[in-house]
């Protein structure tokens, strides 16, 4: 009896515990369960970048002066001094070199002496001509004597004129003994030294003018037409962020036999003192008539029987379908001319599974 009583108590206790656990479970079911927001679909995107359909071409060149003058003495002589060195900047009228002036001074003194002698001869001849005229008027001389006096006076005048020109020439020659710069520039070569005897017109100092500079590049024959008709600009390796306007000034009439390129010279009207001669420059040629296009992967296209479109992703992760203007199709790319803005982010993978109503999450970007 005792055992039966114990078993009955245990059964009642177990039933109570079961009911209590069931009540707790039912109470928990009535509480709302917090739902986490579903994460956006991960997508791979690329930015739209428009560029000329014909890509720009760049060439390495050298900054050179447009005019480089070989300067020499206008008279022969022995070099007394060379006053400049290579790389030195010179101004207008600055002396570059001088000749020994001893012989030139002697020639000038000789011309002065001849001039004084001619002056005296002319005075005597003019007086004789005047007396001959007076005597002829009075009838005390003949016409022949008068003509002779006139001829002597004319000859004296011509001799004086010749002596005067000789004085001017010798003075000029004496001034030519000093070689001076006729423009502002920089000395690029010195071909004489003190003690050297030079001839008239022989190159002594080479000066590159600062007035205008140009970029000299070698252009292949396939781009010769673009060099003539395209838009050119120059950047310096020492100043890559500054662009200089360039204009084609000269193209070689024939190609170089070794490289098969044409030497082209582009003037730089905006180049200042920061553009030094000999600097390395990059010449960029662009075709002004070309259309601006953007190249995107073919996997970015979305089309269901209508116009081709692209999915654009904004900063909030929302997508929008925009139609585009397709210019051509390539092996792996599509070439577009419009429809989306520069810098827009375009989905490039899984566009067939996207829904404009859902949000996306950019997991990576593709540089294309």
XYZ file of C-alpha atoms in Angstrom:
368
model
C 0.000 0.000 0.000
C 2.821 2.278 0.844
C 4.509 1.621 -2.495
C 1.309 2.379 -4.384
C 0.917 5.687 -2.527
C 4.494 6.723 -3.396
C 4.013 5.917 -7.107
C 0.761 7.906 -7.242
C 2.451 10.974 -5.711
C 5.336 10.728 -8.178
C 2.868 10.508 -11.110
C 1.006 13.599 -9.961
C 4.302 15.544 -9.568
C 5.488 14.579 -13.075
C 2.135 15.614 -14.581
C 2.392 19.010 -12.860
C 5.865 19.628 -14.187
C 4.773 18.726 -17.719
C 1.854 21.159 -17.561
C 4.122 23.927 -16.255
C 6.656 23.466 -19.084
C 3.846 23.417 -21.623
C 2.468 26.679 -20.281
C 5.858 28.353 -20.487
C 6.283 27.200 -24.110
C 2.844 28.509 -25.036
C 3.578 31.873 -23.409
C 6.823 32.212 -25.383
C 5.002 31.620 -28.658
C 2.839 34.675 -28.074
C 5.906 37.041 -28.015
C 6.935 38.610 -31.383
C 10.239 37.374 -32.853
C 12.706 40.013 -34.087
C 13.377 39.523 -37.740
C 16.752 40.605 -39.170
C 16.680 42.525 -42.434
C 17.761 40.424 -45.334
C 21.206 41.551 -46.625
C 21.428 43.123 -50.103
C 22.539 41.038 -53.033
C 26.329 41.368 -53.581
C 27.261 42.752 -56.998
C 30.405 43.556 -58.922
C 30.467 47.030 -60.501
C 32.665 49.191 -62.725
C 32.720 52.943 -63.372
C 31.792 54.404 -66.746
C 34.619 56.387 -68.334
C 34.220 58.143 -71.680
C 37.280 58.673 -73.856
C 37.955 59.449 -77.511
C 37.193 56.574 -79.823
C 40.621 57.058 -81.350
C 42.912 56.954 -78.306
C 45.485 59.659 -77.721
C 49.055 58.913 -78.691
C 52.100 60.198 -76.826
C 55.681 60.669 -77.944
C 58.830 61.613 -76.103
C 60.566 64.751 -77.357
C 63.181 67.326 -76.471
C 62.742 71.055 -75.848
C 64.834 72.981 -78.362
C 65.075 76.638 -79.359
C 63.312 77.602 -82.533
C 66.239 79.806 -83.580
C 69.845 78.926 -82.744
C 72.295 81.423 -84.248
C 75.931 80.805 -85.167
C 77.572 84.127 -84.422
C 80.970 85.165 -85.822
C 83.182 88.205 -86.300
C 82.592 90.294 -89.400
C 86.320 90.969 -89.736
C 89.291 88.601 -89.550
C 91.770 88.788 -86.697
C 93.279 87.232 -83.623
C 90.956 86.483 -80.675
C 91.935 88.549 -77.645
C 89.280 87.406 -75.140
C 86.298 85.086 -74.926
C 83.881 86.584 -72.413
C 81.173 83.887 -72.110
C 80.904 80.195 -71.305
C 78.491 77.469 -72.400
C 75.176 77.721 -70.535
C 75.555 81.402 -69.743
C 72.557 83.660 -70.332
C 73.272 86.739 -72.445
C 71.277 89.902 -73.092
C 71.039 92.155 -76.125
C 74.281 94.086 -76.674
C 76.336 92.012 -74.235
C 79.952 91.426 -75.447
C 80.755 87.809 -76.214
C 84.367 87.999 -77.457
C 86.912 90.543 -78.696
C 89.673 90.644 -81.333
C 93.079 92.252 -81.184
C 92.413 95.866 -82.305
C 95.966 96.969 -83.159
C 95.738 96.488 -86.931
C 92.196 97.789 -87.066
C 93.179 100.963 -85.230
C 96.056 101.501 -87.655
C 93.694 101.153 -90.581
C 91.363 103.689 -88.972
C 94.229 106.142 -88.471
C 95.310 105.670 -92.094
C 91.791 106.419 -93.303
C 91.705 109.566 -91.163
C 94.994 110.729 -92.663
C 93.732 110.151 -96.195
C 90.615 112.075 -95.350
C 92.605 115.061 -94.124
C 94.800 114.930 -97.241
C 91.761 114.769 -99.500
C 90.285 117.733 -97.685
C 93.411 119.806 -98.404
C 93.550 118.771 -102.051
C 89.900 119.674 -102.499
C 90.434 123.114 -100.979
C 93.316 123.773 -103.399
C 91.403 122.443 -106.424
C 88.305 124.450 -105.524
C 90.386 127.652 -105.276
C 92.019 126.955 -108.662
C 88.601 126.383 -110.211
C 87.331 129.681 -108.845
C 90.333 131.623 -110.237
C 89.950 129.926 -113.629
C 86.324 131.002 -113.785
C 87.236 134.621 -112.946
C 90.015 134.705 -115.546
C 87.755 133.200 -118.199
C 85.126 135.863 -117.554
C 87.771 138.554 -118.054
C 89.076 136.793 -121.168
C 92.560 136.152 -119.761
C 92.378 132.323 -120.056
C 91.071 129.678 -122.402
C 88.201 127.239 -122.122
C 90.642 124.343 -122.017
C 92.304 125.697 -118.891
C 88.875 126.225 -117.274
C 87.840 122.670 -118.084
C 91.085 121.361 -116.664
C 90.499 123.241 -113.401
C 86.940 121.903 -113.174
C 88.125 118.329 -113.721
C 90.758 118.662 -111.001
C 88.150 120.016 -108.576
C 85.716 117.192 -109.368
C 88.446 114.642 -108.840
C 89.318 116.217 -105.485
C 85.677 116.083 -104.404
C 85.437 112.402 -105.356
C 88.667 111.663 -103.517
C 87.318 113.378 -100.408
C 84.087 111.392 -100.666
C 86.077 108.167 -101.016
C 88.217 109.069 -98.027
C 85.133 109.812 -95.953
C 83.634 106.409 -96.779
C 86.941 104.789 -95.944
C 86.868 106.411 -92.514
C 83.365 105.079 -91.903
C 84.324 101.571 -93.016
C 87.405 101.436 -90.821
C 85.429 102.712 -87.838
C 82.842 100.001 -88.462
C 85.564 97.384 -88.735
C 86.979 98.578 -85.436
C 83.552 98.179 -83.812
C 83.247 94.696 -85.316
C 86.251 93.657 -83.245
C 83.802 93.162 -80.364
C 81.272 90.386 -80.940
C 77.992 91.291 -79.208
C 74.725 89.399 -78.723
C 71.867 90.660 -80.876
C 69.158 88.913 -78.819
C 68.490 87.467 -75.387
C 69.447 83.832 -75.194
C 71.742 81.186 -73.804
C 75.176 80.174 -75.068
C 75.072 76.603 -76.368
C 78.569 76.357 -77.876
C 81.904 78.226 -77.842
C 84.108 77.434 -80.830
C 86.944 79.896 -80.230
C 89.585 80.572 -77.592
C 91.998 83.396 -76.869
C 94.917 83.453 -79.292
C 93.047 81.778 -82.120
C 93.068 83.457 -85.526
C 89.621 83.486 -87.093
C 88.356 84.367 -90.538
C 85.523 86.710 -91.332
C 82.188 84.960 -90.778
C 83.677 81.936 -89.018
C 81.379 80.554 -86.304
C 82.620 81.693 -82.909
C 79.692 81.545 -80.441
C 76.391 79.702 -80.809
C 73.436 81.347 -79.045
C 69.949 79.855 -78.659
C 67.224 82.487 -78.501
C 64.704 82.606 -75.692
C 62.048 84.194 -77.907
C 60.329 80.913 -78.807
C 60.848 77.295 -77.865
C 59.636 74.136 -79.502
C 59.312 70.409 -78.890
C 61.096 68.159 -81.376
C 59.671 64.631 -81.725
C 59.799 61.724 -84.156
C 56.371 60.876 -85.629
C 55.656 57.525 -87.340
C 54.186 57.722 -90.815
C 50.894 56.150 -89.654
C 50.210 59.182 -87.433
C 51.520 61.862 -89.747
C 47.991 62.993 -90.697
C 46.973 63.299 -87.052
C 50.087 65.357 -86.327
C 49.010 67.823 -89.036
C 45.274 67.973 -88.247
C 44.989 66.895 -84.612
C 45.210 68.729 -81.304
C 48.659 68.675 -79.728
C 49.743 69.398 -76.163
C 53.044 69.090 -74.322
C 53.848 68.175 -70.735
C 57.272 68.248 -69.117
C 58.700 65.424 -67.062
C 59.731 68.016 -64.484
C 56.197 69.513 -64.407
C 53.717 66.735 -65.284
C 50.622 68.614 -64.082
C 51.068 71.564 -66.481
C 49.982 71.314 -70.121
C 51.335 73.586 -72.836
C 49.565 74.267 -76.107
C 51.593 73.051 -79.088
C 51.278 73.938 -82.762
C 52.937 72.066 -85.586
C 55.492 74.322 -87.234
C 57.546 72.034 -89.409
C 57.631 68.414 -90.581
C 60.588 66.814 -92.282
C 59.917 66.222 -95.997
C 61.316 62.676 -95.838
C 61.514 59.914 -93.245
C 64.636 58.988 -91.372
C 66.212 56.032 -93.194
C 66.938 54.152 -89.971
C 63.799 54.702 -87.873
C 61.322 55.461 -90.696
C 59.916 58.356 -88.662
C 59.425 62.006 -89.548
C 61.048 64.721 -87.469
C 58.347 67.175 -86.387
C 58.771 70.503 -84.604
C 55.931 71.874 -82.468
C 56.152 75.484 -81.323
C 55.257 76.315 -77.694
C 53.905 79.890 -77.599
C 53.073 79.706 -73.867
C 56.427 78.366 -72.704
C 58.074 80.599 -70.101
C 61.391 80.620 -68.289
C 60.501 77.391 -66.450
C 60.763 75.532 -69.750
C 64.505 75.084 -70.122
C 66.270 73.972 -73.256
C 67.066 70.282 -73.353
C 64.203 69.247 -71.054
C 62.412 65.987 -71.783
C 58.815 66.508 -72.902
C 55.837 64.326 -73.752
C 53.839 65.321 -76.822
C 50.223 64.117 -76.882
C 48.238 63.971 -80.123
C 44.440 63.770 -80.076
C 41.972 63.591 -82.951
C 39.426 66.444 -82.542
C 36.885 64.785 -84.843
C 36.621 61.517 -82.944
C 33.523 60.600 -80.895
C 33.743 60.001 -77.150
C 32.748 56.466 -76.190
C 32.882 54.141 -73.172
C 33.815 50.458 -73.223
C 32.040 48.071 -70.833
C 31.946 44.264 -70.484
C 29.269 42.489 -72.473
C 28.067 40.870 -69.220
C 26.818 44.300 -68.064
C 24.131 44.449 -70.783
C 20.520 43.723 -69.870
C 17.943 43.207 -72.576
C 14.643 41.330 -72.677
C 13.575 42.007 -76.217
C 13.858 45.781 -75.836
C 16.655 48.325 -76.006
C 19.943 47.400 -74.308
C 20.139 48.752 -70.759
C 22.476 48.903 -67.795
C 21.873 48.619 -64.062
C 23.181 51.727 -62.276
C 23.979 51.521 -58.552
C 23.749 54.639 -56.350
C 25.359 55.339 -52.977
C 22.343 53.907 -51.102
C 22.613 50.534 -52.810
C 19.556 51.076 -54.982
C 19.637 50.025 -58.618
C 18.008 51.615 -61.636
C 17.720 50.326 -65.180
C 18.767 52.860 -67.837
C 18.701 52.397 -71.614
C 21.923 53.140 -73.467
C 23.050 54.016 -76.986
C 25.251 51.239 -78.342
C 27.745 52.119 -81.042
C 29.303 48.718 -81.647
C 30.021 45.318 -80.173
C 33.508 43.925 -79.742
C 34.730 40.485 -78.765
C 34.353 40.980 -75.025
C 33.106 44.554 -74.771
C 30.266 46.802 -75.773
C 31.002 50.344 -76.974
C 28.404 52.919 -75.890
C 28.034 56.610 -76.749
C 25.518 57.713 -74.107
C 22.687 56.867 -71.766
C 24.706 56.890 -68.539
C 26.792 59.630 -66.996
C 30.538 59.783 -66.592
C 31.625 57.995 -63.412
C 28.358 56.073 -62.949
C 28.699 52.626 -61.299
C 27.400 49.835 -63.510
C 26.672 46.241 -62.465
C 28.757 43.911 -64.626
C 27.796 40.441 -63.372
C 24.423 38.784 -62.660
C 22.268 41.499 -64.190
C 19.659 38.958 -65.328
C 18.870 38.120 -61.681
C 18.531 41.690 -60.441
C 15.273 43.382 -59.571
C 15.014 47.205 -59.601
C 13.043 47.006 -56.349
C 15.806 45.294 -54.370
C 18.901 46.757 -52.839
C 22.398 45.561 -53.615
C 25.718 45.568 -51.857
C 28.884 46.420 -53.750
C 31.512 43.864 -52.809
C 34.171 44.932 -55.289
C 34.760 47.285 -58.176
C 36.323 46.466 -61.491
C 38.669 48.834 -63.285
C 37.916 48.457 -66.959
